[in-house]
Tab-separated table of C-alpha atoms in Angstrom:
chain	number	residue	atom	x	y	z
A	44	UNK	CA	62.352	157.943	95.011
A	45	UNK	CA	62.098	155.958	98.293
A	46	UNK	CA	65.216	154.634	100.032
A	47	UNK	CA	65.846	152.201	102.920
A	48	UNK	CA	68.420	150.416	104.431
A	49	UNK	CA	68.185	146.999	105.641
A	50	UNK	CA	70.445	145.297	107.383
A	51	UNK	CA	71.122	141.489	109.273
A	52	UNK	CA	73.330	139.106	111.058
A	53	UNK	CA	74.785	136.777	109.761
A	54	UNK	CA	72.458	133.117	109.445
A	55	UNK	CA	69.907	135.453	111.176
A	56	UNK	CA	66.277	136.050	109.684
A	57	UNK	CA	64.845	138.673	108.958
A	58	UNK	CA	61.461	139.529	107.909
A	59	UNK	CA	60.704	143.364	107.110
A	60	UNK	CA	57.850	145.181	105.372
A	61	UNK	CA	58.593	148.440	103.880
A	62	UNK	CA	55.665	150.114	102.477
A	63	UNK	CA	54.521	148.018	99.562
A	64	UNK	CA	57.601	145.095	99.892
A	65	UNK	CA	58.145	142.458	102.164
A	66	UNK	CA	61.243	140.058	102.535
A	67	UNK	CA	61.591	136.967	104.266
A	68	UNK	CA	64.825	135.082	104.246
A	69	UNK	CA	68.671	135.377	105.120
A	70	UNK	CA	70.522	138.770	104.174
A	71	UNK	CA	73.934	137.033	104.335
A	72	UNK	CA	76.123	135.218	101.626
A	73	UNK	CA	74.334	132.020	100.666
A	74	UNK	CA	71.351	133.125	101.621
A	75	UNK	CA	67.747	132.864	99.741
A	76	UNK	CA	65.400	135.707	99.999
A	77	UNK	CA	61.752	135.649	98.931
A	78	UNK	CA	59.788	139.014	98.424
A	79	UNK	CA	55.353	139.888	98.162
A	80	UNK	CA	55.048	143.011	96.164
A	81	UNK	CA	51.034	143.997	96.472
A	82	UNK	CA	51.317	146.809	93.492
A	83	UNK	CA	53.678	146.225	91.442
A	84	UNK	CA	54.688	145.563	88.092
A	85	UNK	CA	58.244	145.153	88.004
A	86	UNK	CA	61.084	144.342	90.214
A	87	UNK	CA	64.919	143.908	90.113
A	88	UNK	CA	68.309	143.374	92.067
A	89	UNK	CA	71.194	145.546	91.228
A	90	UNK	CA	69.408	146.500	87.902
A	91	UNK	CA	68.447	142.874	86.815
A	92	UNK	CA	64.822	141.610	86.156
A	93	UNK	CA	63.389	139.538	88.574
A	94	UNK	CA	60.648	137.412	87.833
A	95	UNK	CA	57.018	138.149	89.447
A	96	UNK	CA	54.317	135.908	89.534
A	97	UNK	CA	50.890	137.128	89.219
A	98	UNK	CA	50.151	136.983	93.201
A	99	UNK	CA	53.722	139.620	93.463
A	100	UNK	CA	55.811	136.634	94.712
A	101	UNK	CA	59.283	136.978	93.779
A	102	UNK	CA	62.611	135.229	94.910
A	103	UNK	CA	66.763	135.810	94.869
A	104	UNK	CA	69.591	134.409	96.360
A	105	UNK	CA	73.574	135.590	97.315
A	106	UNK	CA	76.379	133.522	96.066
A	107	UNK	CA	78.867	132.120	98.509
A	108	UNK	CA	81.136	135.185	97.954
A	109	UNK	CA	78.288	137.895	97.271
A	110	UNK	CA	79.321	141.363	97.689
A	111	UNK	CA	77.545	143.149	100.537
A	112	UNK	CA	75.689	145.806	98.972
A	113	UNK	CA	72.981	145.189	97.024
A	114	UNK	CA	69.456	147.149	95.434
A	115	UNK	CA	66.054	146.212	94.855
A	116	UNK	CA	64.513	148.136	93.176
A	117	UNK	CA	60.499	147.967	92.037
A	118	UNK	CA	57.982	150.271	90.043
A	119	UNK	CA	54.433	150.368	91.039
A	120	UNK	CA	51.126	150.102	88.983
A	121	UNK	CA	51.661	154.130	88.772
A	122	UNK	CA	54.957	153.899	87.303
A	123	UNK	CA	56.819	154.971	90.297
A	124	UNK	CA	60.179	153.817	90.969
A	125	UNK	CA	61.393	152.713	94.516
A	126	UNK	CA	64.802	151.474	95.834
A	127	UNK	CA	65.461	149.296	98.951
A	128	UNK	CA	69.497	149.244	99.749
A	129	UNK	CA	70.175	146.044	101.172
A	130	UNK	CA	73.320	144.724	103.316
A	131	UNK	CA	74.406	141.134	103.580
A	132	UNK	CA	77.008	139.667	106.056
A	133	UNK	CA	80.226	137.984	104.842
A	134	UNK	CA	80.614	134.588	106.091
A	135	UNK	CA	83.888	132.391	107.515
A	136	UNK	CA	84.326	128.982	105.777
A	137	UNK	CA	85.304	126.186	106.949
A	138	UNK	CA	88.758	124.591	105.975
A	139	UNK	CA	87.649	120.911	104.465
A	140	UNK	CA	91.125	118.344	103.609
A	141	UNK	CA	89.644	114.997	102.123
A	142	UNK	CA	92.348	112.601	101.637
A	143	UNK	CA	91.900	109.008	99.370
A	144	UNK	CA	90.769	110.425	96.640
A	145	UNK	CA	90.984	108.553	93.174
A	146	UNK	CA	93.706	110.253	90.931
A	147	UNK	CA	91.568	110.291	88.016
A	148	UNK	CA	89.245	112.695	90.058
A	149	UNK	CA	91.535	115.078	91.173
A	150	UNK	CA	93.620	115.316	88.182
A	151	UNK	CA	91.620	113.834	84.907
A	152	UNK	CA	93.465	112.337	82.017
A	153	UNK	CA	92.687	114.936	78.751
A	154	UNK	CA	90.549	111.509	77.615
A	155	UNK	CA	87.771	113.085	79.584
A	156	UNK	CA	88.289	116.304	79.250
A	157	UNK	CA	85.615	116.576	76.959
A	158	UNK	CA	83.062	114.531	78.355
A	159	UNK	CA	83.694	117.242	81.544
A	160	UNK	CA	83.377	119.989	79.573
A	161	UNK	CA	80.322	118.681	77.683
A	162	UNK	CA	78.511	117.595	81.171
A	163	UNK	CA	79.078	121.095	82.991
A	164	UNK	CA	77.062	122.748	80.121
A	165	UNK	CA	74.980	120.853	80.537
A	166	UNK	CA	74.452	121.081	83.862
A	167	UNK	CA	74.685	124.727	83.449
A	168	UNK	CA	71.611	124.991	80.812
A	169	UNK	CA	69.654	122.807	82.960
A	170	UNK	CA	69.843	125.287	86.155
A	171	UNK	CA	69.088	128.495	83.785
A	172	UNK	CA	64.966	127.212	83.612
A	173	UNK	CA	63.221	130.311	84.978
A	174	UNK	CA	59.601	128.859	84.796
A	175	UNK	CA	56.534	130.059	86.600
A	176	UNK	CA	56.231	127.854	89.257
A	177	UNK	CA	56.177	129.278	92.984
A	178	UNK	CA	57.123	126.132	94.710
A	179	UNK	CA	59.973	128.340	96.354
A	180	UNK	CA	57.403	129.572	98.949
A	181	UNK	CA	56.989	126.225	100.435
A	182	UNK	CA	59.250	125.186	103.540
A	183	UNK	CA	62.229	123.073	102.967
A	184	UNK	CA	62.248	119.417	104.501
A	185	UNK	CA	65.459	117.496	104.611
A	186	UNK	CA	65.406	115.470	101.415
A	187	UNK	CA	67.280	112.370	102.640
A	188	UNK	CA	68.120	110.812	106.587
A	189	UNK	CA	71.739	110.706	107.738
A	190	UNK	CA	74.569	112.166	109.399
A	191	UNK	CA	75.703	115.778	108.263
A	192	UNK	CA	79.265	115.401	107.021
A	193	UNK	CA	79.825	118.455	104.905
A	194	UNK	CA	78.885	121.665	104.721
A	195	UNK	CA	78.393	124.764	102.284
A	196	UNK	CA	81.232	126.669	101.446
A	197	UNK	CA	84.017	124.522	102.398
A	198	UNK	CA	87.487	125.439	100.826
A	199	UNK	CA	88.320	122.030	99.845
A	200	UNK	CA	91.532	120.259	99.157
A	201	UNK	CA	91.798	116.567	97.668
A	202	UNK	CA	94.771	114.552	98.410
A	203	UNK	CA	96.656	118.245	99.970
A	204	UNK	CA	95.732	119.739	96.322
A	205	UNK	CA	93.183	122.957	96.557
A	206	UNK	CA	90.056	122.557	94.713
A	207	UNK	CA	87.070	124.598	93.974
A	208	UNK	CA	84.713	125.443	97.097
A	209	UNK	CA	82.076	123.169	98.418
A	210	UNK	CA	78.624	124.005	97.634
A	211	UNK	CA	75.908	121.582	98.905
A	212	UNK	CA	75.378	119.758	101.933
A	213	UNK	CA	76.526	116.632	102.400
A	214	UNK	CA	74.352	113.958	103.946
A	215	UNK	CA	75.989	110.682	104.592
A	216	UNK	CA	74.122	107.381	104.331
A	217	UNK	CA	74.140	103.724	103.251
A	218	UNK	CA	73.953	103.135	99.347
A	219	UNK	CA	69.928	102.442	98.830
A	220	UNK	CA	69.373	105.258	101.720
A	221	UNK	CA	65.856	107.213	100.325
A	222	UNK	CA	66.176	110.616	98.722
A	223	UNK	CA	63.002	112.552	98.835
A	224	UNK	CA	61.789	115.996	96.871
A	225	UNK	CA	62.594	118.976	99.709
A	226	UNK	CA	60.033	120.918	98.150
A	227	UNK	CA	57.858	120.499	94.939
A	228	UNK	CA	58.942	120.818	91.361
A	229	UNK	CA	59.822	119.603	87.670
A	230	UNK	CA	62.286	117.513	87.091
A	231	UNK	CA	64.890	119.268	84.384
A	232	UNK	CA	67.730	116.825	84.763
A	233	UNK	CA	68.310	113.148	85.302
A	234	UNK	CA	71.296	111.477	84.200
A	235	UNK	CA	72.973	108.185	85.960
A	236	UNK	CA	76.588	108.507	85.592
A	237	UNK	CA	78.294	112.107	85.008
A	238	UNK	CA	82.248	112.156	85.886
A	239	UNK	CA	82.396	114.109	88.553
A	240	UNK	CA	78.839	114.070	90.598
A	241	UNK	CA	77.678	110.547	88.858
A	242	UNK	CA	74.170	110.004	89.300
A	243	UNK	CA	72.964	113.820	89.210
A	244	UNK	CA	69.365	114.628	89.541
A	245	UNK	CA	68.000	118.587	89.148
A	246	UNK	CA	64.363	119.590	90.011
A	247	UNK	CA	63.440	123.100	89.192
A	248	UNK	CA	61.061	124.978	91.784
A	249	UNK	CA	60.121	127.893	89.688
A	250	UNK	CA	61.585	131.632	89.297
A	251	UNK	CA	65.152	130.183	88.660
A	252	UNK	CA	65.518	128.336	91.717
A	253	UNK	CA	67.132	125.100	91.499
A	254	UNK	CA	67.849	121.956	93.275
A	255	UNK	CA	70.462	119.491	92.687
A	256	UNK	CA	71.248	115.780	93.962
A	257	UNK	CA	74.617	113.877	93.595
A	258	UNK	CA	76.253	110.782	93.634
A	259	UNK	CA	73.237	108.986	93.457
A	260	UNK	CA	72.989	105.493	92.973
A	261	UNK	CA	69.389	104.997	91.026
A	262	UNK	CA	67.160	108.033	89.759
A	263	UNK	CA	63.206	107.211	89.914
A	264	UNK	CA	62.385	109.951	87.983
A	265	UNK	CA	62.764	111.236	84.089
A	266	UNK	CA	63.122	114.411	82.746
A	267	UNK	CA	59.308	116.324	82.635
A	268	UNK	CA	58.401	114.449	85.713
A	269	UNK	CA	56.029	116.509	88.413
A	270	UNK	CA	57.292	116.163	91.699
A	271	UNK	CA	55.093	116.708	95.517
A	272	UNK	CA	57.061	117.442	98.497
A	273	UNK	CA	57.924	114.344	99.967
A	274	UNK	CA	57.969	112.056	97.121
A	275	UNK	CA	60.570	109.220	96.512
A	276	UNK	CA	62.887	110.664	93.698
A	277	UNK	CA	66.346	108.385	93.959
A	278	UNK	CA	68.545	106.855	96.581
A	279	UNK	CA	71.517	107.864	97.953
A	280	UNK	CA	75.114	106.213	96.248
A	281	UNK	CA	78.847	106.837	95.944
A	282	UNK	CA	78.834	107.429	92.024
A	283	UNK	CA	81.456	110.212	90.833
A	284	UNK	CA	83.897	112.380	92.709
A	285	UNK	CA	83.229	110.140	96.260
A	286	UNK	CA	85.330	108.706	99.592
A	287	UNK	CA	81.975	107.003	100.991
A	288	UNK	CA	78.268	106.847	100.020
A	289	UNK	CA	76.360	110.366	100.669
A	290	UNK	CA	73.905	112.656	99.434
A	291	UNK	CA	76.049	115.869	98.226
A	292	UNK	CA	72.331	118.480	98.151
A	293	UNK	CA	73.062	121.803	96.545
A	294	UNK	CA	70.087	124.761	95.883
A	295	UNK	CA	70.710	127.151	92.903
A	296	UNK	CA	69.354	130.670	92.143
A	297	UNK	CA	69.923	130.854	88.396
A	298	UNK	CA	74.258	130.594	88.318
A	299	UNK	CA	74.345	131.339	92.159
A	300	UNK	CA	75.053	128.229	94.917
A	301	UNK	CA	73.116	129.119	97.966
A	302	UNK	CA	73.145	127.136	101.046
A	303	UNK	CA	70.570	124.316	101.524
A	304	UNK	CA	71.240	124.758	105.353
A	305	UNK	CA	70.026	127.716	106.015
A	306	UNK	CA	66.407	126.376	104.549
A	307	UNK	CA	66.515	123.502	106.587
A	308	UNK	CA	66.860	125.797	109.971
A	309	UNK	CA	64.418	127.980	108.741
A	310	UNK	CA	62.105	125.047	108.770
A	311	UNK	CA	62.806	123.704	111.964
A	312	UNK	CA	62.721	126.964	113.298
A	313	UNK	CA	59.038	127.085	112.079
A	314	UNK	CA	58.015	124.018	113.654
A	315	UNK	CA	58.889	124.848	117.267
């Protein structure tokens, strides 16, 4: 049984090829990681299937509090077994106090309780789609113009009361302001008013990744819609859990919230 160890900095990129594997991505909490296997016919992270397309493309991601040490693990077309240790960096998050807040957001009346409970599964199922697609590969673009006013991770406390973390980035704009598809995809979700995120749109981009737009203020697309990079899919509003009009972007492997920022420098990066 083969063994390495990889390691990174933190937000740093890494690309590494080990015998029959190669990674490209961020080893660091948040982080998406896409791997080429040339012979292989299975492949995992700490134990659990990974999906691999027919060309050996396969994807993960770490959640925002990811433990550090993780396997991959692969068995060739001859049935033998290899492991790859890899090493992720903890990250510092940023302290985020919003104040003016509507009351009904921070603390809902039992009325809705339902309707909350009702949306999140649904929200939930819609992010589990683990389809074929590879659009994945592709390189991010920024999905909307604006100012960045939030950030992944954020602890974040409404009106002085702590709430759950922050996981998207936030993209402030006028109500109207374009939202375009980052990448390409399906869309697997498309509903105009939830209670906390109000206009929510999901597009899936294949292997269980994920992405998610908030607050919006009109959808131009339906569920089963095909998507290209750089197509119109809504505009940018102040529906739900909102101070000010802004795109709140999130990107999802399966249940984990990675960070949409780290694509976007990866992109620039590629363009100098």
């Amino acid at each position: 049984m083969l063994k390495s160890l990889l390691s990174a900095l933190v937000l740093a990129t890494f690309s590494v090829n080990s015998l029959a594997v190669e990674l490209k991505g961020h080893l660091t909490q948040g982080g998406l990681v896409t791997g080429k296997l040339s012979d292989a016919q299975s492949v995992s992270l700490n134990d659990t299937p990974l999906k691999l397309s027919k060309n050996g493309d396969f994807v993960f991601g770490f959640g925002r509090d990811a433990k550090t040490n993780h396997t991959l693990s692969w068995v060739d077309t001859n049935g033998k077994k290899h492991t790859q240790n890899l090493i992720i960096t903890k990250r510092d998050y940023n302290i985020d106090k919003i104040t003016g807040v509507a009351k009904k957001y921070v603390s809902p009346p039992k009325s809705v309780s339902e309707r909350i409970s009702r949306e999140a599964v649904a929200v939930r199922n819609a992010r589990a789609v683990n389809s074929d697609l590879t659009y994945f590969l592709d390189p991010v673009l920024k999905p909307a113009q604006g100012r960045i006013s939030g950030v992944y991770g954020s602890q974040r406390y409404f009106n002085g009361e702590p709430r759950r973390a922050h996981f998207g980035l936030d993209i402030a704009n006028k109500t109207g302001s374009p939202v375009y598809a980052p990448i390409g995809g399906t869309v697997v979700f498309a509903e105009p008013d939830l209670y906390y995120s109000g206009g929510t749109l999901i597009l899936d981009h294949g292997h269980g990744i994920t992405s998610t737009y908030i607050h919006l203020s009109k959808l131009d697309v339906n569920v089963g819609d095909k998507v290209k990079q750089g197509n119109k899919v809504a505009e940018i509003g102040a529906t739900g859990r909102v101070t000010g009009p802004h795109l709140d972007w999130r990107f999802n492997w399966k249940g984990e919230r990675l960070d949409p920022g780290l694509l976007m420098q990866d992109t620039l990066a590629n363009k100098k």
